PDB file of C-alpha atoms and ligand atoms in Angstrom:
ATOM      1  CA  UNK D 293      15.408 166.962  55.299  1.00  0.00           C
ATOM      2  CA  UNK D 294      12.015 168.300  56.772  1.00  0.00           C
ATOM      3  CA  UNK D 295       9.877 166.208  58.809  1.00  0.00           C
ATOM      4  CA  UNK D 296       7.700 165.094  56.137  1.00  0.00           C
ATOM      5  CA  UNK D 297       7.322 166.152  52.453  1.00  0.00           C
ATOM      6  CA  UNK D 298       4.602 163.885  50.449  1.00  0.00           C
ATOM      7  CA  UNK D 299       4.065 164.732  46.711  1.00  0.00           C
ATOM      8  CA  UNK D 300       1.495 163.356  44.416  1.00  0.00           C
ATOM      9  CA  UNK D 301      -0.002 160.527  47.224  1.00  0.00           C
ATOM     10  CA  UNK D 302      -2.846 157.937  45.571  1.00  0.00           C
ATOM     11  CA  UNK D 303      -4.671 155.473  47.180  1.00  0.00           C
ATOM     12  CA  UNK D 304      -7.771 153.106  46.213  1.00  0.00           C
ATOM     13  CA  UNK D 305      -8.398 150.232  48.304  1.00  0.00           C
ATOM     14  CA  UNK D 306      -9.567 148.484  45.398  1.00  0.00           C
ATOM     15  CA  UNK D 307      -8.821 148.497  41.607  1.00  0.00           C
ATOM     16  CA  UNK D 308     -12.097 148.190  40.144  1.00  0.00           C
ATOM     17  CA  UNK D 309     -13.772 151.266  42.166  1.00  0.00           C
ATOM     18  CA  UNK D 310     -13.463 154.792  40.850  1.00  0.00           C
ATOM     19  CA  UNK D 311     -13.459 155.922  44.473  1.00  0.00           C
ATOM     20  CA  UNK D 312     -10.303 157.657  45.469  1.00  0.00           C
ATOM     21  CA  UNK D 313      -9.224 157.097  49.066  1.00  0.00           C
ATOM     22  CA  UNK D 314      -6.687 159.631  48.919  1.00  0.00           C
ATOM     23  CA  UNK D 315      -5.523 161.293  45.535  1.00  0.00           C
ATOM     24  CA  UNK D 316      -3.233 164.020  44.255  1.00  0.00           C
ATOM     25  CA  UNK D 317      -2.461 165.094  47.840  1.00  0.00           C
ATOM     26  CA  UNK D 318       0.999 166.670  48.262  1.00  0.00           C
ATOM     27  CA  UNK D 319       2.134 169.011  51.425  1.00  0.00           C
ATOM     28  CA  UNK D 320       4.791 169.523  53.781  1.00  0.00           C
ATOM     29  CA  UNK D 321       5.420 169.614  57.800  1.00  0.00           C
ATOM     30  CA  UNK D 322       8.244 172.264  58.879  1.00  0.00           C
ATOM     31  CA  UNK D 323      10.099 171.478  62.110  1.00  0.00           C
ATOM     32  CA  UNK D 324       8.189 172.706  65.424  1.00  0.00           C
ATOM     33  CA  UNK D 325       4.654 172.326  63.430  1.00  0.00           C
ATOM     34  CA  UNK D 326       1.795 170.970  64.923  1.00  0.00           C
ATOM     35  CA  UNK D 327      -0.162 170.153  61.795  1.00  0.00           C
ATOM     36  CA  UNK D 328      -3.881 168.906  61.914  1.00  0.00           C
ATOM     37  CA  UNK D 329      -5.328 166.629  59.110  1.00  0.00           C
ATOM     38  CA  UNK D 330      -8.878 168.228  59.289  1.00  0.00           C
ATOM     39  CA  UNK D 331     -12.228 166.232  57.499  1.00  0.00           C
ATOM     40  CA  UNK D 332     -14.978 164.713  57.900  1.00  0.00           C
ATOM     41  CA  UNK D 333     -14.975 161.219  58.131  1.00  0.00           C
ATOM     42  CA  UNK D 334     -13.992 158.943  55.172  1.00  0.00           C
ATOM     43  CA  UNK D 335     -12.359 162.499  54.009  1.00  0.00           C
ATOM     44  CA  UNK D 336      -9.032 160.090  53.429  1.00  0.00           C
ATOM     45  CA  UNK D 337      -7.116 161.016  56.504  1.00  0.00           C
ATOM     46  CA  UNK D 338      -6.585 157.843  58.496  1.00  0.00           C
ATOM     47  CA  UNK D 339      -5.542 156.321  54.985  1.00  0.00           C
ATOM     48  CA  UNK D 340      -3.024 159.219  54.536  1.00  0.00           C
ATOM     49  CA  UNK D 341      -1.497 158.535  58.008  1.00  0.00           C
ATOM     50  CA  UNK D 342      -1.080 154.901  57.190  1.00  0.00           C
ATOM     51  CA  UNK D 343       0.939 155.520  54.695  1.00  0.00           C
ATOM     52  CA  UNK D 344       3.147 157.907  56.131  1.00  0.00           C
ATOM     53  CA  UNK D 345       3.768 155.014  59.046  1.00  0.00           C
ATOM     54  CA  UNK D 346       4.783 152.643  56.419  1.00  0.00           C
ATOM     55  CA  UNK D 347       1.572 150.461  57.013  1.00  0.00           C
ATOM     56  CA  UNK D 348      -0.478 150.680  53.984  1.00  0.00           C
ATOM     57  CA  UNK D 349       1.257 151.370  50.138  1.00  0.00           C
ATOM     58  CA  UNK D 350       0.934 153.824  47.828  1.00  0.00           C
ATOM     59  CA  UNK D 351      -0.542 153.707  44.134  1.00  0.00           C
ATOM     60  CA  UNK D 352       1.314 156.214  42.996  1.00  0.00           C
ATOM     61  CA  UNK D 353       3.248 159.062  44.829  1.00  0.00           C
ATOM     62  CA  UNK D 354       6.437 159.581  47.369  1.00  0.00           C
ATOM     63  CA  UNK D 355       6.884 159.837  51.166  1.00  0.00           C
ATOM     64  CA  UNK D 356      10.038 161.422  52.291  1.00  0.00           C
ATOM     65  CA  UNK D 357      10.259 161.619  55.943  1.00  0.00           C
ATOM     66  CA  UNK D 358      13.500 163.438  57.368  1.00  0.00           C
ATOM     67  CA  UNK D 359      14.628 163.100  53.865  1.00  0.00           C
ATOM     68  CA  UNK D 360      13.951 159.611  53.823  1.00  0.00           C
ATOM     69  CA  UNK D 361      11.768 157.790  51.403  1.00  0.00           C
ATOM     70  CA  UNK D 362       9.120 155.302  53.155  1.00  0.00           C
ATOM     71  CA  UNK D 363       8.290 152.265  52.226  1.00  0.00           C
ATOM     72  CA  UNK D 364       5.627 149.682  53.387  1.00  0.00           C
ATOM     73  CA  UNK D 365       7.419 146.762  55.089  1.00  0.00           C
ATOM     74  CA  UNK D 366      10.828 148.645  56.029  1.00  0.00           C
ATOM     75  CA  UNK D 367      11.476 149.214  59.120  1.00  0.00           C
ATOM     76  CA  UNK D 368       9.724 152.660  60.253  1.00  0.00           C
ATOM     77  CA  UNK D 369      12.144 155.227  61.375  1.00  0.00           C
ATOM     78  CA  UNK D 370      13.103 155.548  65.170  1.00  0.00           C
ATOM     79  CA  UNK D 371      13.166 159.181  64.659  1.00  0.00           C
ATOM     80  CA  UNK D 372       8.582 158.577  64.186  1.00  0.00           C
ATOM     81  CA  UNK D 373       6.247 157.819  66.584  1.00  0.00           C
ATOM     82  CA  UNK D 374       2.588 157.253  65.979  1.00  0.00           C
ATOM     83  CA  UNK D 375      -0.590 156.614  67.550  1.00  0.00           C
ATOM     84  CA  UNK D 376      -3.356 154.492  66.251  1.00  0.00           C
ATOM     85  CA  UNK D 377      -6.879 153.305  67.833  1.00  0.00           C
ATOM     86  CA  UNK D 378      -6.796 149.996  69.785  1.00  0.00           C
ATOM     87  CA  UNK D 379      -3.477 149.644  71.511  1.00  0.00           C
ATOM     88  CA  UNK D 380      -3.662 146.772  73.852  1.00  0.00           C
ATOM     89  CA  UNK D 381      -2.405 146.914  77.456  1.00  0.00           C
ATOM     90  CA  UNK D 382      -1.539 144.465  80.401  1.00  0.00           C
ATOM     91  CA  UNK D 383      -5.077 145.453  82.474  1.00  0.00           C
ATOM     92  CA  UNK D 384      -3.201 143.777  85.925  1.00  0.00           C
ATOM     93  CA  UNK D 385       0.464 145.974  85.271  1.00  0.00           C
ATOM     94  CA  UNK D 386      -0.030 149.542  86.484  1.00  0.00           C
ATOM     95  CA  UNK D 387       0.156 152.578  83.565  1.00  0.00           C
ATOM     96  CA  UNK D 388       3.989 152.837  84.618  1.00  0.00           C
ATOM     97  CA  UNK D 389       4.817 149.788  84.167  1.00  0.00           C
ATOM     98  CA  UNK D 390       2.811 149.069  80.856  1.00  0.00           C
ATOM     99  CA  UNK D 391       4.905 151.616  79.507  1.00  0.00           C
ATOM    100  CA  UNK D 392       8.451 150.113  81.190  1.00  0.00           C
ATOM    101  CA  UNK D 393       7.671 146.872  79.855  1.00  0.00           C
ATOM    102  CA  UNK D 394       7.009 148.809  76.185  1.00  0.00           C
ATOM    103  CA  UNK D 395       9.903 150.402  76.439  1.00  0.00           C
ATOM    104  CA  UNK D 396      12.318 147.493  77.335  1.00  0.00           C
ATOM    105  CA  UNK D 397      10.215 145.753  74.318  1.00  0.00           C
ATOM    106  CA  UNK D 398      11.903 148.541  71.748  1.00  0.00           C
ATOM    107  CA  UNK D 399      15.485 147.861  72.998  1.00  0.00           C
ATOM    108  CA  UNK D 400      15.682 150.714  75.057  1.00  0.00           C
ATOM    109  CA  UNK D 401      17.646 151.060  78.229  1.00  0.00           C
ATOM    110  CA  UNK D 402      15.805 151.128  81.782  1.00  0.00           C
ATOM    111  CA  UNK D 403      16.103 154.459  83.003  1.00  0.00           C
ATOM    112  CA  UNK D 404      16.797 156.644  80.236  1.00  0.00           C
ATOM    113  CA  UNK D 405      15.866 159.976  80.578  1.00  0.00           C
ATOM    114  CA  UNK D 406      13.434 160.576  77.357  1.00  0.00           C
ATOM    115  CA  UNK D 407      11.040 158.368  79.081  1.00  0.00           C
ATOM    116  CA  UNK D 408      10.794 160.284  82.261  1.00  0.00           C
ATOM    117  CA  UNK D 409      10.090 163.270  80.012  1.00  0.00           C
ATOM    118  CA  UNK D 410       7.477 161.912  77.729  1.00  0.00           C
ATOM    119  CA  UNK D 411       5.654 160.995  80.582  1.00  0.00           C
ATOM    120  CA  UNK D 412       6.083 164.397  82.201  1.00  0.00           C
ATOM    121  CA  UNK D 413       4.835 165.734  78.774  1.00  0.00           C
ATOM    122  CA  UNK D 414       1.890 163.544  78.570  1.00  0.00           C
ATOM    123  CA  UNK D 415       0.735 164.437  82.104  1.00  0.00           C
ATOM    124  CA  UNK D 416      -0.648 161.201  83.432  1.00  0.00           C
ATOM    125  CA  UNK D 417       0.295 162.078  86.574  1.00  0.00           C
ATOM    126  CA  UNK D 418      -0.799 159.680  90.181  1.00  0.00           C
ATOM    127  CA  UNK D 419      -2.565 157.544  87.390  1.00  0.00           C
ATOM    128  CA  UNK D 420       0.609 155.965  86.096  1.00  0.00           C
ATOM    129  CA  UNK D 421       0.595 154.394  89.336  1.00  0.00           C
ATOM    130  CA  UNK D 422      -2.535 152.561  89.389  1.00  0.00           C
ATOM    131  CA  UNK D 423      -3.301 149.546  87.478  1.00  0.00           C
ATOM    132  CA  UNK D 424      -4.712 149.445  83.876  1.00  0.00           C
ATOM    133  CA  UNK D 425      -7.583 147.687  84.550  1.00  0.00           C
ATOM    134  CA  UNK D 426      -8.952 150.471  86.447  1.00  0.00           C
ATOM    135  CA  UNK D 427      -8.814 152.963  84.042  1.00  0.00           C
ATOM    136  CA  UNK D 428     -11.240 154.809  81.492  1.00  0.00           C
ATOM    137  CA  UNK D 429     -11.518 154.123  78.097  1.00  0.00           C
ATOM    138  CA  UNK D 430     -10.058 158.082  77.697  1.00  0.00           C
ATOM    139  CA  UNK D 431      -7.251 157.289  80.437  1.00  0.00           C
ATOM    140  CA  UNK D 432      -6.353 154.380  78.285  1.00  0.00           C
ATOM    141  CA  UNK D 433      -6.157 156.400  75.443  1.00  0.00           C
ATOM    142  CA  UNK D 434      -4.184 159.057  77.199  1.00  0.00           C
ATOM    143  CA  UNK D 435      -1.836 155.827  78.031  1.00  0.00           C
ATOM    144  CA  UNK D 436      -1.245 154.989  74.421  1.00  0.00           C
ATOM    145  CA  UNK D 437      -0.629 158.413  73.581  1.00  0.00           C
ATOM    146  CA  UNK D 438       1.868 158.624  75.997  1.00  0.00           C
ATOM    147  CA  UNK D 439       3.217 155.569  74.539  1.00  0.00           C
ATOM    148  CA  UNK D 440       3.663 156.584  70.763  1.00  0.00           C
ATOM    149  CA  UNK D 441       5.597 159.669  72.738  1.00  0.00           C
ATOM    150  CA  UNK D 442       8.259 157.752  74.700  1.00  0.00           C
ATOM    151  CA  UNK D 443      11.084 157.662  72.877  1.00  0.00           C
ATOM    152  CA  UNK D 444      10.287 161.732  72.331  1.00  0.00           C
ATOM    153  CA  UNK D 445      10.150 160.684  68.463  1.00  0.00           C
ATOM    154  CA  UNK D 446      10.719 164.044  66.593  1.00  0.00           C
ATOM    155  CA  UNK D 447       8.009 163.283  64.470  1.00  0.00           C
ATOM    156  CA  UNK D 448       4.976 162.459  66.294  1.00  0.00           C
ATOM    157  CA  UNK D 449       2.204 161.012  64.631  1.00  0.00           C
ATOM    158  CA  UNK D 450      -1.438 160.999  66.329  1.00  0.00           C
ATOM    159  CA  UNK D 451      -4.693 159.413  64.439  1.00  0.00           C
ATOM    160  CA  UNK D 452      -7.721 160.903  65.697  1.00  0.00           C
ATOM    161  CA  UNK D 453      -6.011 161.402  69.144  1.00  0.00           C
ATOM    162  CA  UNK D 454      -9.015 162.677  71.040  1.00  0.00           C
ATOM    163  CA  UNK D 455     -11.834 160.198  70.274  1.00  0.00           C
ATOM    164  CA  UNK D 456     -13.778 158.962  73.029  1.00  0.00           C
ATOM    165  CA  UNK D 457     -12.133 161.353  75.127  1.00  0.00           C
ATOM    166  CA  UNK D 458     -14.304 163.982  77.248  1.00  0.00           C
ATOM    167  CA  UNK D 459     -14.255 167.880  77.232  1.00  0.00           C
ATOM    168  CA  UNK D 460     -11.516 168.325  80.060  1.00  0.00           C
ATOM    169  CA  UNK D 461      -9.179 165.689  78.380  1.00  0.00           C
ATOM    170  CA  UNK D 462      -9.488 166.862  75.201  1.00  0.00           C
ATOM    171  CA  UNK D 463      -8.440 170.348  76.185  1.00  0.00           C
ATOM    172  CA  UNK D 464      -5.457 168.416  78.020  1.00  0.00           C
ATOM    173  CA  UNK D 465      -4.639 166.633  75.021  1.00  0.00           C
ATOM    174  CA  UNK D 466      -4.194 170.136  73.005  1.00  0.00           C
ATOM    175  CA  UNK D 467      -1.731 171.290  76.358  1.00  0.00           C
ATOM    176  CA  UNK D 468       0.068 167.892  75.664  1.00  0.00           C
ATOM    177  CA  UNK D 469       0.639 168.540  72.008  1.00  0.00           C
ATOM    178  CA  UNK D 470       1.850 172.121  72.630  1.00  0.00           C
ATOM    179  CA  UNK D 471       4.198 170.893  75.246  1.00  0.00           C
ATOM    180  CA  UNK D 472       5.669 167.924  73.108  1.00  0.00           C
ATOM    181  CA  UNK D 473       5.927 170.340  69.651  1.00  0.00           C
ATOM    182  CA  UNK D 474       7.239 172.928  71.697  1.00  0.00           C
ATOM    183  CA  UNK D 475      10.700 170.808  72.088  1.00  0.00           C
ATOM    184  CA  UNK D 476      11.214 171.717  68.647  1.00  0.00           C
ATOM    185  CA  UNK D 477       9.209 168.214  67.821  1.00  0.00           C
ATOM    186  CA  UNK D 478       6.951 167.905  65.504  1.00  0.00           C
ATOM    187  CA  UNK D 479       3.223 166.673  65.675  1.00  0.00           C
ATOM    188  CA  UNK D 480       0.754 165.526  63.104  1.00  0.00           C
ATOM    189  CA  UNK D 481      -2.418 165.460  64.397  1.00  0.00           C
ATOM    190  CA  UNK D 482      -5.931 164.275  62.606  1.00  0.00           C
ATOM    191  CA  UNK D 483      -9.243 165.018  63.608  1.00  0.00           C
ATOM    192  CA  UNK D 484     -12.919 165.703  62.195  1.00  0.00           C
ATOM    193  CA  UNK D 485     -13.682 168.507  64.397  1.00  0.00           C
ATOM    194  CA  UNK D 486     -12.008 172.318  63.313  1.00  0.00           C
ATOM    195  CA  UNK D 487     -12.728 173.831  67.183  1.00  0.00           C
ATOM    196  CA  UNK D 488     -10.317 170.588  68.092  1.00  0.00           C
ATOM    197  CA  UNK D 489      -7.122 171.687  65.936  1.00  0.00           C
ATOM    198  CA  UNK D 490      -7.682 175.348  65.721  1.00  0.00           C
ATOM    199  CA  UNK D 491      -5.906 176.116  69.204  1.00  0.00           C
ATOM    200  CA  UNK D 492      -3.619 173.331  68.949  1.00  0.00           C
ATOM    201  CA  UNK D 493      -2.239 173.317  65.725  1.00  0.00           C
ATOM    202  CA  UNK D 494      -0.124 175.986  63.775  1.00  0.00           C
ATOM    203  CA  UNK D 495      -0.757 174.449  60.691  1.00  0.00           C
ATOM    204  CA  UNK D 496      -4.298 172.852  58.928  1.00  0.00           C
ATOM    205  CA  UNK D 497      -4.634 170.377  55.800  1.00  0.00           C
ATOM    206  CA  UNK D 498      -7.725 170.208  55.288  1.00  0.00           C
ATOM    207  CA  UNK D 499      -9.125 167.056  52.881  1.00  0.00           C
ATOM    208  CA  UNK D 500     -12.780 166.366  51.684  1.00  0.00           C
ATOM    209  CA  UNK D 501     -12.876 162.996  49.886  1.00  0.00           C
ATOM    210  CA  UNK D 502      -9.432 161.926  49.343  1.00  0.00           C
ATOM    211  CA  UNK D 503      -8.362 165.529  47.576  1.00  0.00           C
ATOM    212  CA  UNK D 504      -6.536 168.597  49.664  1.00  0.00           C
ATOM    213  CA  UNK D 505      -9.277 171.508  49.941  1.00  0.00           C
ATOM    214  CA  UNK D 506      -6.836 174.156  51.746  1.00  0.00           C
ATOM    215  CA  UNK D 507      -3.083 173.837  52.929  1.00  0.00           C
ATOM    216  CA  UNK D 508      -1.903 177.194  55.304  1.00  0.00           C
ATOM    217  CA  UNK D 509      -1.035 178.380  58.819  1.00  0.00           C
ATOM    218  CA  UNK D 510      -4.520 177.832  60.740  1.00  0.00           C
ATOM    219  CA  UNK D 511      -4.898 181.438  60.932  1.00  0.00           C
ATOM    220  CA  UNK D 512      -4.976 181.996  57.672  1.00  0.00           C
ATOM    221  CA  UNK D 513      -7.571 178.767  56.961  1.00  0.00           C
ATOM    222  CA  UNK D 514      -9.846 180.017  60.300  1.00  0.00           C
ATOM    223  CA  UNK D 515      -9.855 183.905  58.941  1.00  0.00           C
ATOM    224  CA  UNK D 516      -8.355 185.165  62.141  1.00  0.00           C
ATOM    225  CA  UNK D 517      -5.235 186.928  62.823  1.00  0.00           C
TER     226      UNK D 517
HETATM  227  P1  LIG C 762     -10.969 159.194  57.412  1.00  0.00           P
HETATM  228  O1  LIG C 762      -9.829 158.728  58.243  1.00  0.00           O
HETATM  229  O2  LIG C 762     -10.813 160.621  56.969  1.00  0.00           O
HETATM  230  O3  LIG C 762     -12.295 158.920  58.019  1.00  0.00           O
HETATM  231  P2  LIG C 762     -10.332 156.950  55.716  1.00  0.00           P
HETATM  232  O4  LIG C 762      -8.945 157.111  55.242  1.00  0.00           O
HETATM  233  O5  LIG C 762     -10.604 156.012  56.827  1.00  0.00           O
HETATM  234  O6  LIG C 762     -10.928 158.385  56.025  1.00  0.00           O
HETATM  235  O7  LIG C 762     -11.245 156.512  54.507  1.00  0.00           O
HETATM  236  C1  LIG C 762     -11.168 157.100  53.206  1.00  0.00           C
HETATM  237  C2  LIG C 762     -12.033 156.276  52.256  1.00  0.00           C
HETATM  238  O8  LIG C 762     -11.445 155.008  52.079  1.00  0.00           O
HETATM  239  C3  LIG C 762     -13.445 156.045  52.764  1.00  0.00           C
HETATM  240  O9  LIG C 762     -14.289 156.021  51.653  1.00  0.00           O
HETATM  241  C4  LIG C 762     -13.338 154.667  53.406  1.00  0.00           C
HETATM  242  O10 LIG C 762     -14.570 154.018  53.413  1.00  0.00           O
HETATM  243  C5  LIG C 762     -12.348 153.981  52.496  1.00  0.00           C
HETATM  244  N1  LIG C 762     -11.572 152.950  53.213  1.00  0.00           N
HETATM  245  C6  LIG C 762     -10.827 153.141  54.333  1.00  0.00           C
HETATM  246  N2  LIG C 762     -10.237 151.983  54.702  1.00  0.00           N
HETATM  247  C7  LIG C 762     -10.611 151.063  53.785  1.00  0.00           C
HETATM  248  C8  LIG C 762     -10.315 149.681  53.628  1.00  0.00           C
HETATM  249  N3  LIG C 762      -9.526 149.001  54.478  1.00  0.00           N
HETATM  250  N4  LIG C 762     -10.876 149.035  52.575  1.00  0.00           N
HETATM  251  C9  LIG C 762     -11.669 149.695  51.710  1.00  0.00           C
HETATM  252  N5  LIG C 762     -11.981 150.997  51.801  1.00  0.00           N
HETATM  253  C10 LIG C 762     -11.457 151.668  52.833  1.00  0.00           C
HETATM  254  P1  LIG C 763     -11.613 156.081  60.489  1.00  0.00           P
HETATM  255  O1  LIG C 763     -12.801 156.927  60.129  1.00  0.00           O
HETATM  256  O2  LIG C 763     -10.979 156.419  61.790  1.00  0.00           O
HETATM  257  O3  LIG C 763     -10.676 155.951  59.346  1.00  0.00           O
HETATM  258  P2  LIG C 763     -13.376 153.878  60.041  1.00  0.00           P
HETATM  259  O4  LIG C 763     -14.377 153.696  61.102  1.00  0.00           O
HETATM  260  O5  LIG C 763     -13.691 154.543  58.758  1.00  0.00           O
HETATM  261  O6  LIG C 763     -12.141 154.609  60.726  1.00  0.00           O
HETATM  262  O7  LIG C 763     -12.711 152.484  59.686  1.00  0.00           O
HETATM  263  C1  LIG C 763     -12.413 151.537  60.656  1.00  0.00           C
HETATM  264  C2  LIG C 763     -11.759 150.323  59.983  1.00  0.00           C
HETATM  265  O8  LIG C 763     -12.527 149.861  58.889  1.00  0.00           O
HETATM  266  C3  LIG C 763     -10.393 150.656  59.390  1.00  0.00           C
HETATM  267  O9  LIG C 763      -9.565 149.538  59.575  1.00  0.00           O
HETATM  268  C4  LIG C 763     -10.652 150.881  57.924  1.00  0.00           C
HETATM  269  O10 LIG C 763      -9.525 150.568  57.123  1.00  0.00           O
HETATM  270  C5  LIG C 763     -11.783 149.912  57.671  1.00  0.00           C
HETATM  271  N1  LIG C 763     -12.686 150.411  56.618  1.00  0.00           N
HETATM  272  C6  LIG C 763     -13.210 151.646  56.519  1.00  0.00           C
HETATM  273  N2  LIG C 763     -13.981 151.766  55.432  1.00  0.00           N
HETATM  274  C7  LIG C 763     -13.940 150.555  54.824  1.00  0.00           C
HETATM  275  C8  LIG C 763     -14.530 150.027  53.647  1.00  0.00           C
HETATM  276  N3  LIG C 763     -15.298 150.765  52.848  1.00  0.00           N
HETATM  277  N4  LIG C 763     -14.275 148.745  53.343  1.00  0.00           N
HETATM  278  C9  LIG C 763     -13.483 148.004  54.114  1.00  0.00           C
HETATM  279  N5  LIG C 763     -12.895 148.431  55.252  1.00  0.00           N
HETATM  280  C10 LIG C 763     -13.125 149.694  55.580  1.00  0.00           C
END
C-alpha cells in the first residue's frame, strides 16, 4: 500500500460543539513525498497528525498506513516515526547517548547501522557529544527530531518540526528532510508558515479550520513552475 491514504477523517473534541476539529479531509502521501500540512493555527493539523500516530480517534473516517488500517491503542507501526513537541531527555547523558539509551529502549540492537545513518541524516554533528543539559531549546529539538528518525522509519512524521528554532536551523531542518525523503522515505511535515514548506516539500495540503482548502504538488499550489 502507499504510505498513507486517509478518506473521509472527522474529529470534534467534544459532542455538544458544532466546531469541527478536522472534517471531511481525505488525501494521500506517494512514496519519496515530502508532504507539508500547511495552516494557520487551530487550522486542524496537529489533530490530523494525532490521528494518523494512533494517539487520538476518529469520529468517523479511515487511516490506512502502508495498507494498514490504524487504530488508537494498537500498537503503531515500526515502519512510522513521528515527532511531537516536548520530548524529554536525560540533561546529564550527552545527545549520543540520549539517543543509545532510546534506542536500546525500542528493542533495537547496539550498533546497528540505521542509527549511524539517521544521525548522519539529522546532522547534529560535534553536538552529539556534549551533554544535554548544555544545549538550546532548538538543539534539543534538533535531538528529538533526530530521534523520531532513528530507526530510518519509512514514514516519517514531524509536527510543527521547526518551532522555536532560528533562521539557520530552520533552513537545516529543510536540508534534513530532503536528505531523509531522498532515501526513498517519506516525510510528513506540518507547519503554519508557506515560505517554511515551499522549498522543502514536493507536496502541500493545505487546511483552514478543520476542512482541506487545496491538495497538489507545491508548484502547482505556489503558482510557480
Ligand atoms: P493546529 O495544529 O492546526 O493548530 P489543532 O489540531 O491543534 O490545530 O486544533 C484544531 C481545533 O481543535 C482548534 O479549534 C483547537 O482549539 C481544537 N483543539 C485542539 N486540541 C483540542 C483538545 N485537546 N480539546 C479541545 N479542543 C481542541
Ligand atoms: P498546536 O497549535 O500545535 O496544535 P496548541 O497550542 O493549539 O497546539 O495546543 C496545545 C495543547 O492544548 C494541545 O495538547 C491541544 O490538544 C490542547 N488544546 C488546544 N486547543 C484546545 C482547546 N480548545 N481545549 C482544550 N485543549 C486544547
Amino acid at each position: 500500500g502507499v504510505p498513507l491514504e486517509i478518506t473521509g477523517l472527522t474529529k470534534k473534541y467534544a459532542r455538544s460543539t458544532d466546531r469541527y476539529a478536522v472534517r471531511d479531509l481525505s488525501f494521500r502521501v506517494e512514496k519519496g513525498q515530502v508532504l507539508g500540512l500547511l495552516g494557520p493555527n487551530g487550522a486542524g493539523k496537529t489533530t490530523t497528525l494525532r490521528m494518523l500516530m494512533g494517539l487520538i480517534r476518529p469520529d468517523e473516517g479511515e487511516i490506512r498506513v502502508f495498507g494498514h488500517a490504524i487504530r488508537p491503542g494498537a500498537p503503531v507501526l515500526s515502519r512510522v516515526g513521528a515527532f511531537v513537541e516536548g520530548a524529554g531527555f536525560l540533561p546529564h547523558l550527552s545527545g549520543r547517548e540520549n539517543l543509545e539509551l532510546y534506542w536500546r529502549a525500542t528493542g533495537r540492537p547496539a550498533g546497528d547501522a540505521r542509527m549511524e545513518e539517521a544521525l548522519e541524516i539529522a546532522g547534529l554533528g560535534d553536538a552529539l557529544a556534549r551533554a544535554v543539559r548544555t544545549y538550546s531549546q532548538g538543539m534539543r529539538q534538533r535531538l528529538a527530531i533526530a530521534q523520531a528518525m532513528l530507526g530510518l522509519p519509512d514514514l516519517l512524521i514531524l509536527d510543527e518540526p521547526t518551532n522555536g528554532l532560528d533562521p539557520p536551523q530552520i533552513r537545516e531542518m529543510r536540508d534534513v528532510m530532503i536528505r531523509y525523503a531522498a532515501g526513498g522515505r517519506t516525510v510528513i511535515v506540518s507547519s503554519h508558515l508557506l515560505s517554511e514548506v515551499e522549498q522543502s516539500c514536493t507536496h502541500l495540503v493545505v487546511m483552514d479550520r478543520g476542512q482541506l482548502v487545496q491538495a497538489g504538488p507545491v508548484a502547482e499550489i505556489t503558482g510557480e513552475g
